[in-house]
Amino acid sequence: MRIRPFTLIAVAVALVAGAGAEASSTAARGVGFELKRTSISPQHPTFDAERKIRLHYGFAATHAVDLRIEVRRAKGDKLVRVYRERDARPGGRLARVWNGMTRHGGVADDGRYEFRVGPLGGAMKYAGRFRLRTHVFPVDGPHGTRGAIGEFGAPRSGGRVHEGFDIIADCGTPLLAARGGEVKKVGYDPVLYGYYVLIDGLKTSQDYFYSHLIAPPAVGRRDRVRTAQYVGRVGKTGNAASTPCHLHFEVRVHGDPVDPEPFLRAWDRHG
Ligand SMILES: [Zn+2]
């Protein structure tokens, strides 16, 4: 059969015109997509924790499809991250890990997020909601404050000021890394801090300092630490011998101590 060049061009133009969004959504509608068995783990997802934030899901469809998976901020419905699963097969159990990073390479803020899943070009389905935390409260047990004397900026002997915030807890209470990162320094300072550990927070300009530990920290210099990882126990070493057992906690921004109390109160509320 002979086809005249003009006819060929017309066919090609028609094909290109039909390959837009309308064609793919028609295809998506045609697969009978249905989202099934969704769940999110762990129950309290935390940035850079040992357990990754994971959406588990399955779906029904007439054949394999390309899927779009979205992470959206619940407030304002802002798109935070998009994934594509090529040629996903219906019927099985699938999983998508989100590392807590935005599509612009920053750490997502604390708050509520949701997963959505749908066939590429088709309607997105709600797949579950969760609260992301970027930090945890560092004292893992009953705790309290020391009042004014334990606050940031309180006067200390020799004209010093208090560069951290004191959290009272029973000696031996586990201490958790408020934020993951790399251990910058561990040591023993008999004059002030006793046993201490300094952690350079991952993807933040903040360092986190834990002191008066009961014994040497459970992590060593250059160790990679995850958010909420056990790093030691509350004690009263250094100049804390005559005080109730407590954690002297500091947040340093580019090396300079800032008042950690607002952070601690926010992390504590999360429970
Ligand atoms: Zn202190």
mmCIF file with all atom_site columns, C-alpha atoms in Angstrom, residues 16-188:
data_model
loop_
_atom_site.group_PDB
_atom_site.id
_atom_site.type_symbol
_atom_site.label_atom_id
_atom_site.label_alt_id
_atom_site.label_comp_id
_atom_site.label_asym_id
_atom_site.label_entity_id
_atom_site.label_seq_id
_atom_site.pdbx_PDB_ins_code
_atom_site.Cartn_x
_atom_site.Cartn_y
_atom_site.Cartn_z
_atom_site.occupancy
_atom_site.B_iso_or_equiv
_atom_site.pdbx_formal_charge
_atom_site.auth_seq_id
_atom_site.auth_comp_id
_atom_site.auth_asym_id
_atom_site.auth_atom_id
_atom_site.pdbx_PDB_model_num
ATOM 1   C CA . VAL A 1 16  ? 1.215  13.799 19.117 1.00 0.00 ? 16  VAL A CA 1
ATOM 2   C CA . ALA A 1 17  ? -1.924 15.818 19.916 1.00 0.00 ? 17  ALA A CA 1
ATOM 3   C CA . GLY A 1 18  ? -3.529 12.786 21.563 1.00 0.00 ? 18  GLY A CA 1
ATOM 4   C CA . ALA A 1 19  ? -0.532 11.955 23.734 1.00 0.00 ? 19  ALA A CA 1
ATOM 5   C CA . GLY A 1 20  ? -1.216 14.757 26.255 1.00 0.00 ? 20  GLY A CA 1
ATOM 6   C CA . ALA A 1 21  ? -2.663 14.667 29.753 1.00 0.00 ? 21  ALA A CA 1
ATOM 7   C CA . GLU A 1 22  ? -6.090 13.629 28.548 1.00 0.00 ? 22  GLU A CA 1
ATOM 8   C CA . ALA A 1 23  ? -4.815 10.457 26.990 1.00 0.00 ? 23  ALA A CA 1
ATOM 9   C CA . SER A 1 24  ? -2.899 9.392  30.126 1.00 0.00 ? 24  SER A CA 1
ATOM 10  C CA . SER A 1 25  ? -5.827 10.128 32.453 1.00 0.00 ? 25  SER A CA 1
ATOM 11  C CA . THR A 1 26  ? -8.075 8.072  30.201 1.00 0.00 ? 26  THR A CA 1
ATOM 12  C CA . ALA A 1 27  ? -5.546 5.255  30.524 1.00 0.00 ? 27  ALA A CA 1
ATOM 13  C CA . ALA A 1 28  ? -5.396 5.731  34.319 1.00 0.00 ? 28  ALA A CA 1
ATOM 14  C CA . ARG A 1 29  ? -9.191 5.591  34.609 1.00 0.00 ? 29  ARG A CA 1
ATOM 15  C CA . GLY A 1 30  ? -9.204 2.492  32.512 1.00 0.00 ? 30  GLY A CA 1
ATOM 16  C CA . VAL A 1 31  ? -7.070 0.371  34.869 1.00 0.00 ? 31  VAL A CA 1
ATOM 17  C CA . GLY A 1 32  ? -9.665 0.242  37.687 1.00 0.00 ? 32  GLY A CA 1
ATOM 18  C CA . PHE A 1 33  ? -7.168 1.485  40.274 1.00 0.00 ? 33  PHE A CA 1
ATOM 19  C CA . GLU A 1 34  ? -8.127 0.899  43.891 1.00 0.00 ? 34  GLU A CA 1
ATOM 20  C CA . LEU A 1 35  ? -5.823 1.575  46.843 1.00 0.00 ? 35  LEU A CA 1
ATOM 21  C CA . LYS A 1 36  ? -5.791 -1.118 49.549 1.00 0.00 ? 36  LYS A CA 1
ATOM 22  C CA . ARG A 1 37  ? -4.291 -2.033 52.923 1.00 0.00 ? 37  ARG A CA 1
ATOM 23  C CA . THR A 1 38  ? -2.458 1.210  53.679 1.00 0.00 ? 38  THR A CA 1
ATOM 24  C CA . SER A 1 39  ? -0.491 1.721  56.888 1.00 0.00 ? 39  SER A CA 1
ATOM 25  C CA . ILE A 1 40  ? 2.360  3.923  58.054 1.00 0.00 ? 40  ILE A CA 1
ATOM 26  C CA . SER A 1 41  ? 5.205  2.903  60.341 1.00 0.00 ? 41  SER A CA 1
ATOM 27  C CA . PRO A 1 42  ? 6.637  3.650  62.812 1.00 0.00 ? 42  PRO A CA 1
ATOM 28  C CA . GLN A 1 43  ? 3.816  5.082  64.895 1.00 0.00 ? 43  GLN A CA 1
ATOM 29  C CA . HIS A 1 44  ? 5.829  8.198  65.752 1.00 0.00 ? 44  HIS A CA 1
ATOM 30  C CA . PRO A 1 45  ? 8.020  8.959  62.725 1.00 0.00 ? 45  PRO A CA 1
ATOM 31  C CA . THR A 1 46  ? 11.111 11.011 63.481 1.00 0.00 ? 46  THR A CA 1
ATOM 32  C CA . PHE A 1 47  ? 13.606 12.559 61.092 1.00 0.00 ? 47  PHE A CA 1
ATOM 33  C CA . ASP A 1 48  ? 16.837 10.541 60.837 1.00 0.00 ? 48  ASP A CA 1
ATOM 34  C CA . ALA A 1 49  ? 15.643 7.894  63.307 1.00 0.00 ? 49  ALA A CA 1
ATOM 35  C CA . GLU A 1 50  ? 16.741 4.265  63.158 1.00 0.00 ? 50  GLU A CA 1
ATOM 36  C CA . ARG A 1 51  ? 13.347 3.302  61.748 1.00 0.00 ? 51  ARG A CA 1
ATOM 37  C CA . LYS A 1 52  ? 12.548 4.932  58.437 1.00 0.00 ? 52  LYS A CA 1
ATOM 38  C CA . ILE A 1 53  ? 9.192  6.553  57.709 1.00 0.00 ? 53  ILE A CA 1
ATOM 39  C CA . ARG A 1 54  ? 7.445  3.958  55.595 1.00 0.00 ? 54  ARG A CA 1
ATOM 40  C CA . LEU A 1 55  ? 4.131  3.786  53.778 1.00 0.00 ? 55  LEU A CA 1
ATOM 41  C CA . HIS A 1 56  ? 2.884  0.235  53.236 1.00 0.00 ? 56  HIS A CA 1
ATOM 42  C CA . TYR A 1 57  ? 0.216  -0.215 50.611 1.00 0.00 ? 57  TYR A CA 1
ATOM 43  C CA . GLY A 1 58  ? -1.294 -2.431 48.002 1.00 0.00 ? 58  GLY A CA 1
ATOM 44  C CA . PHE A 1 59  ? -3.610 -1.796 45.102 1.00 0.00 ? 59  PHE A CA 1
ATOM 45  C CA . ALA A 1 60  ? -5.975 -3.490 42.704 1.00 0.00 ? 60  ALA A CA 1
ATOM 46  C CA . ALA A 1 61  ? -5.881 -2.773 38.969 1.00 0.00 ? 61  ALA A CA 1
ATOM 47  C CA . THR A 1 62  ? -6.387 -4.628 35.750 1.00 0.00 ? 62  THR A CA 1
ATOM 48  C CA . HIS A 1 63  ? -2.645 -4.586 34.972 1.00 0.00 ? 63  HIS A CA 1
ATOM 49  C CA . ALA A 1 64  ? 0.691  -3.104 36.050 1.00 0.00 ? 64  ALA A CA 1
ATOM 50  C CA . VAL A 1 65  ? 0.729  0.713  36.218 1.00 0.00 ? 65  VAL A CA 1
ATOM 51  C CA . ASP A 1 66  ? 3.112  3.562  36.844 1.00 0.00 ? 66  ASP A CA 1
ATOM 52  C CA . LEU A 1 67  ? 2.267  5.051  40.234 1.00 0.00 ? 67  LEU A CA 1
ATOM 53  C CA . ARG A 1 68  ? 2.707  8.518  41.644 1.00 0.00 ? 68  ARG A CA 1
ATOM 54  C CA . ILE A 1 69  ? 3.253  8.811  45.386 1.00 0.00 ? 69  ILE A CA 1
ATOM 55  C CA . GLU A 1 70  ? 3.001  12.177 47.088 1.00 0.00 ? 70  GLU A CA 1
ATOM 56  C CA . VAL A 1 71  ? 3.955  13.434 50.515 1.00 0.00 ? 71  VAL A CA 1
ATOM 57  C CA . ARG A 1 72  ? 1.897  16.522 51.361 1.00 0.00 ? 72  ARG A CA 1
ATOM 58  C CA . ARG A 1 73  ? 1.896  18.841 54.326 1.00 0.00 ? 73  ARG A CA 1
ATOM 59  C CA . ALA A 1 74  ? -1.570 18.455 55.872 1.00 0.00 ? 74  ALA A CA 1
ATOM 60  C CA . LYS A 1 75  ? -1.727 22.181 56.598 1.00 0.00 ? 75  LYS A CA 1
ATOM 61  C CA . GLY A 1 76  ? -2.211 23.988 53.297 1.00 0.00 ? 76  GLY A CA 1
ATOM 62  C CA . ASP A 1 77  ? -1.974 20.775 51.272 1.00 0.00 ? 77  ASP A CA 1
ATOM 63  C CA . LYS A 1 78  ? 1.546  21.723 50.159 1.00 0.00 ? 78  LYS A CA 1
ATOM 64  C CA . LEU A 1 79  ? 3.354  19.185 47.979 1.00 0.00 ? 79  LEU A CA 1
ATOM 65  C CA . VAL A 1 80  ? 6.573  18.208 49.761 1.00 0.00 ? 80  VAL A CA 1
ATOM 66  C CA . ARG A 1 81  ? 7.887  15.186 47.896 1.00 0.00 ? 81  ARG A CA 1
ATOM 67  C CA . VAL A 1 82  ? 6.915  13.131 44.839 1.00 0.00 ? 82  VAL A CA 1
ATOM 68  C CA . TYR A 1 83  ? 7.938  9.601  43.912 1.00 0.00 ? 83  TYR A CA 1
ATOM 69  C CA . ARG A 1 84  ? 7.224  7.476  40.892 1.00 0.00 ? 84  ARG A CA 1
ATOM 70  C CA . GLU A 1 85  ? 6.984  3.687  40.941 1.00 0.00 ? 85  GLU A CA 1
ATOM 71  C CA . ARG A 1 86  ? 7.335  2.368  37.426 1.00 0.00 ? 86  ARG A CA 1
ATOM 72  C CA . ASP A 1 87  ? 5.425  -0.691 36.361 1.00 0.00 ? 87  ASP A CA 1
ATOM 73  C CA . ALA A 1 88  ? 3.988  -1.421 39.815 1.00 0.00 ? 88  ALA A CA 1
ATOM 74  C CA . ARG A 1 89  ? 2.127  -4.707 39.942 1.00 0.00 ? 89  ARG A CA 1
ATOM 75  C CA . PRO A 1 90  ? -1.321 -4.963 41.563 1.00 0.00 ? 90  PRO A CA 1
ATOM 76  C CA . GLY A 1 91  ? -2.069 -7.478 44.287 1.00 0.00 ? 91  GLY A CA 1
ATOM 77  C CA . GLY A 1 92  ? 1.242  -7.368 46.135 1.00 0.00 ? 92  GLY A CA 1
ATOM 78  C CA . ARG A 1 93  ? 2.384  -5.541 49.232 1.00 0.00 ? 93  ARG A CA 1
ATOM 79  C CA . LEU A 1 94  ? 4.426  -2.450 48.404 1.00 0.00 ? 94  LEU A CA 1
ATOM 80  C CA . ALA A 1 95  ? 6.338  0.060  50.478 1.00 0.00 ? 95  ALA A CA 1
ATOM 81  C CA . ARG A 1 96  ? 7.668  3.560  49.992 1.00 0.00 ? 96  ARG A CA 1
ATOM 82  C CA . VAL A 1 97  ? 10.236 5.054  52.360 1.00 0.00 ? 97  VAL A CA 1
ATOM 83  C CA . TRP A 1 98  ? 10.339 8.812  52.883 1.00 0.00 ? 98  TRP A CA 1
ATOM 84  C CA . ASN A 1 99  ? 13.537 10.164 54.387 1.00 0.00 ? 99  ASN A CA 1
ATOM 85  C CA . GLY A 1 100 ? 11.912 13.323 55.737 1.00 0.00 ? 100 GLY A CA 1
ATOM 86  C CA . MET A 1 101 ? 13.526 15.564 53.111 1.00 0.00 ? 101 MET A CA 1
ATOM 87  C CA . THR A 1 102 ? 11.661 17.962 50.839 1.00 0.00 ? 102 THR A CA 1
ATOM 88  C CA . ARG A 1 103 ? 12.069 17.931 47.072 1.00 0.00 ? 103 ARG A CA 1
ATOM 89  C CA . HIS A 1 104 ? 14.263 21.031 47.491 1.00 0.00 ? 104 HIS A CA 1
ATOM 90  C CA . GLY A 1 105 ? 16.751 19.131 49.658 1.00 0.00 ? 105 GLY A CA 1
ATOM 91  C CA . GLY A 1 106 ? 15.815 20.577 53.059 1.00 0.00 ? 106 GLY A CA 1
ATOM 92  C CA . VAL A 1 107 ? 14.526 18.790 56.124 1.00 0.00 ? 107 VAL A CA 1
ATOM 93  C CA . ALA A 1 108 ? 10.721 18.913 56.307 1.00 0.00 ? 108 ALA A CA 1
ATOM 94  C CA . ASP A 1 109 ? 9.355  20.912 59.240 1.00 0.00 ? 109 ASP A CA 1
ATOM 95  C CA . ASP A 1 110 ? 7.735  19.320 62.273 1.00 0.00 ? 110 ASP A CA 1
ATOM 96  C CA . GLY A 1 111 ? 4.057  18.793 61.595 1.00 0.00 ? 111 GLY A CA 1
ATOM 97  C CA . ARG A 1 112 ? 1.379  16.635 60.074 1.00 0.00 ? 112 ARG A CA 1
ATOM 98  C CA . TYR A 1 113 ? 1.816  15.091 56.633 1.00 0.00 ? 113 TYR A CA 1
ATOM 99  C CA . GLU A 1 114 ? -0.064 12.692 54.464 1.00 0.00 ? 114 GLU A CA 1
ATOM 100 C CA . PHE A 1 115 ? 0.753  10.164 51.776 1.00 0.00 ? 115 PHE A CA 1
ATOM 101 C CA . ARG A 1 116 ? -1.265 9.975  48.569 1.00 0.00 ? 116 ARG A CA 1
ATOM 102 C CA . VAL A 1 117 ? -1.031 7.304  45.897 1.00 0.00 ? 117 VAL A CA 1
ATOM 103 C CA . GLY A 1 118 ? -2.554 7.118  42.446 1.00 0.00 ? 118 GLY A CA 1
ATOM 104 C CA . PRO A 1 119 ? -1.911 5.953  38.901 1.00 0.00 ? 119 PRO A CA 1
ATOM 105 C CA . LEU A 1 120 ? 0.226  8.420  36.981 1.00 0.00 ? 120 LEU A CA 1
ATOM 106 C CA . GLY A 1 121 ? -2.127 11.006 35.479 1.00 0.00 ? 121 GLY A CA 1
ATOM 107 C CA . GLY A 1 122 ? -5.112 9.696  37.455 1.00 0.00 ? 122 GLY A CA 1
ATOM 108 C CA . ALA A 1 123 ? -6.832 10.661 40.691 1.00 0.00 ? 123 ALA A CA 1
ATOM 109 C CA . MET A 1 124 ? -4.677 10.591 43.833 1.00 0.00 ? 124 MET A CA 1
ATOM 110 C CA . LYS A 1 125 ? -6.022 8.620  46.800 1.00 0.00 ? 125 LYS A CA 1
ATOM 111 C CA . TYR A 1 126 ? -5.492 9.400  50.481 1.00 0.00 ? 126 TYR A CA 1
ATOM 112 C CA . ALA A 1 127 ? -3.142 6.785  51.973 1.00 0.00 ? 127 ALA A CA 1
ATOM 113 C CA . GLY A 1 128 ? -2.654 7.905  55.565 1.00 0.00 ? 128 GLY A CA 1
ATOM 114 C CA . ARG A 1 129 ? -1.570 10.703 57.825 1.00 0.00 ? 129 ARG A CA 1
ATOM 115 C CA . PHE A 1 130 ? 1.233  11.036 60.357 1.00 0.00 ? 130 PHE A CA 1
ATOM 116 C CA . ARG A 1 131 ? 3.082  13.590 62.466 1.00 0.00 ? 131 ARG A CA 1
ATOM 117 C CA . LEU A 1 132 ? 6.749  14.103 61.658 1.00 0.00 ? 132 LEU A CA 1
ATOM 118 C CA . ARG A 1 133 ? 9.119  15.153 64.400 1.00 0.00 ? 133 ARG A CA 1
ATOM 119 C CA . THR A 1 134 ? 12.583 16.493 63.703 1.00 0.00 ? 134 THR A CA 1
ATOM 120 C CA . HIS A 1 135 ? 13.723 16.096 67.337 1.00 0.00 ? 135 HIS A CA 1
ATOM 121 C CA . VAL A 1 136 ? 12.864 14.148 70.460 1.00 0.00 ? 136 VAL A CA 1
ATOM 122 C CA . PHE A 1 137 ? 13.034 15.200 74.104 1.00 0.00 ? 137 PHE A CA 1
ATOM 123 C CA . PRO A 1 138 ? 16.450 14.033 75.332 1.00 0.00 ? 138 PRO A CA 1
ATOM 124 C CA . VAL A 1 139 ? 15.439 12.666 78.757 1.00 0.00 ? 139 VAL A CA 1
ATOM 125 C CA . ASP A 1 140 ? 13.591 9.364  78.454 1.00 0.00 ? 140 ASP A CA 1
ATOM 126 C CA . GLY A 1 141 ? 11.729 9.294  81.774 1.00 0.00 ? 141 GLY A CA 1
ATOM 127 C CA . PRO A 1 142 ? 10.010 11.475 84.382 1.00 0.00 ? 142 PRO A CA 1
ATOM 128 C CA . HIS A 1 143 ? 11.698 14.867 84.545 1.00 0.00 ? 143 HIS A CA 1
ATOM 129 C CA . GLY A 1 144 ? 11.417 18.420 85.814 1.00 0.00 ? 144 GLY A CA 1
ATOM 130 C CA . THR A 1 145 ? 13.215 21.752 85.912 1.00 0.00 ? 145 THR A CA 1
ATOM 131 C CA . ARG A 1 146 ? 15.397 23.429 88.557 1.00 0.00 ? 146 ARG A CA 1
ATOM 132 C CA . GLY A 1 147 ? 13.615 26.771 88.387 1.00 0.00 ? 147 GLY A CA 1
ATOM 133 C CA . ALA A 1 148 ? 15.543 30.012 87.773 1.00 0.00 ? 148 ALA A CA 1
ATOM 134 C CA . ILE A 1 149 ? 18.925 28.510 88.643 1.00 0.00 ? 149 ILE A CA 1
ATOM 135 C CA . GLY A 1 150 ? 18.662 26.010 85.806 1.00 0.00 ? 150 GLY A CA 1
ATOM 136 C CA . GLU A 1 151 ? 17.686 28.527 83.148 1.00 0.00 ? 151 GLU A CA 1
ATOM 137 C CA . PHE A 1 152 ? 19.816 29.803 80.308 1.00 0.00 ? 152 PHE A CA 1
ATOM 138 C CA . GLY A 1 153 ? 21.776 32.923 81.302 1.00 0.00 ? 153 GLY A CA 1
ATOM 139 C CA . ALA A 1 154 ? 21.506 32.335 85.075 1.00 0.00 ? 154 ALA A CA 1
ATOM 140 C CA . PRO A 1 155 ? 24.596 33.642 86.926 1.00 0.00 ? 155 PRO A CA 1
ATOM 141 C CA . ARG A 1 156 ? 27.341 31.205 87.903 1.00 0.00 ? 156 ARG A CA 1
ATOM 142 C CA . SER A 1 157 ? 30.498 31.478 89.999 1.00 0.00 ? 157 SER A CA 1
ATOM 143 C CA . GLY A 1 158 ? 33.469 33.426 88.652 1.00 0.00 ? 158 GLY A CA 1
ATOM 144 C CA . GLY A 1 159 ? 31.251 35.739 86.564 1.00 0.00 ? 159 GLY A CA 1
ATOM 145 C CA . ARG A 1 160 ? 30.178 32.920 84.234 1.00 0.00 ? 160 ARG A CA 1
ATOM 146 C CA . VAL A 1 161 ? 26.618 32.506 83.042 1.00 0.00 ? 161 VAL A CA 1
ATOM 147 C CA . HIS A 1 162 ? 24.690 29.288 82.575 1.00 0.00 ? 162 HIS A CA 1
ATOM 148 C CA . GLU A 1 163 ? 24.919 28.362 78.896 1.00 0.00 ? 163 GLU A CA 1
ATOM 149 C CA . GLY A 1 164 ? 22.365 25.577 78.894 1.00 0.00 ? 164 GLY A CA 1
ATOM 150 C CA . PHE A 1 165 ? 19.135 24.390 80.479 1.00 0.00 ? 165 PHE A CA 1
ATOM 151 C CA . ASP A 1 166 ? 18.995 21.882 83.334 1.00 0.00 ? 166 ASP A CA 1
ATOM 152 C CA . ILE A 1 167 ? 16.533 18.994 83.286 1.00 0.00 ? 167 ILE A CA 1
ATOM 153 C CA . ILE A 1 168 ? 16.166 17.100 86.540 1.00 0.00 ? 168 ILE A CA 1
ATOM 154 C CA . ALA A 1 169 ? 15.627 13.343 86.397 1.00 0.00 ? 169 ALA A CA 1
ATOM 155 C CA . ASP A 1 170 ? 16.629 10.337 88.476 1.00 0.00 ? 170 ASP A CA 1
ATOM 156 C CA . CYS A 1 171 ? 20.263 9.361  88.136 1.00 0.00 ? 171 CYS A CA 1
ATOM 157 C CA . GLY A 1 172 ? 20.431 6.566  85.556 1.00 0.00 ? 172 GLY A CA 1
ATOM 158 C CA . THR A 1 173 ? 17.525 7.828  83.404 1.00 0.00 ? 173 THR A CA 1
ATOM 159 C CA . PRO A 1 174 ? 18.374 7.125  79.736 1.00 0.00 ? 174 PRO A CA 1
ATOM 160 C CA . LEU A 1 175 ? 19.420 10.026 77.522 1.00 0.00 ? 175 LEU A CA 1
ATOM 161 C CA . LEU A 1 176 ? 18.443 10.074 73.844 1.00 0.00 ? 176 LEU A CA 1
ATOM 162 C CA . ALA A 1 177 ? 19.966 12.086 71.021 1.00 0.00 ? 177 ALA A CA 1
ATOM 163 C CA . ALA A 1 178 ? 17.544 14.990 70.496 1.00 0.00 ? 178 ALA A CA 1
ATOM 164 C CA . ARG A 1 179 ? 18.676 14.979 66.877 1.00 0.00 ? 179 ARG A CA 1
ATOM 165 C CA . GLY A 1 180 ? 20.828 12.535 64.951 1.00 0.00 ? 180 GLY A CA 1
ATOM 166 C CA . GLY A 1 181 ? 24.190 13.500 63.556 1.00 0.00 ? 181 GLY A CA 1
ATOM 167 C CA . GLU A 1 182 ? 27.864 12.871 64.194 1.00 0.00 ? 182 GLU A CA 1
ATOM 168 C CA . VAL A 1 183 ? 29.580 12.791 67.563 1.00 0.00 ? 183 VAL A CA 1
ATOM 169 C CA . LYS A 1 184 ? 31.963 15.725 67.604 1.00 0.00 ? 184 LYS A CA 1
ATOM 170 C CA . LYS A 1 185 ? 33.425 15.237 71.046 1.00 0.00 ? 185 LYS A CA 1
ATOM 171 C CA . VAL A 1 186 ? 33.182 13.020 74.115 1.00 0.00 ? 186 VAL A CA 1
ATOM 172 C CA . GLY A 1 187 ? 35.124 13.557 77.305 1.00 0.00 ? 187 GLY A CA 1
ATOM 173 C CA . TYR A 1 188 ? 35.371 14.116 81.008 1.00 0.00 ? 188 TYR A CA 1
#
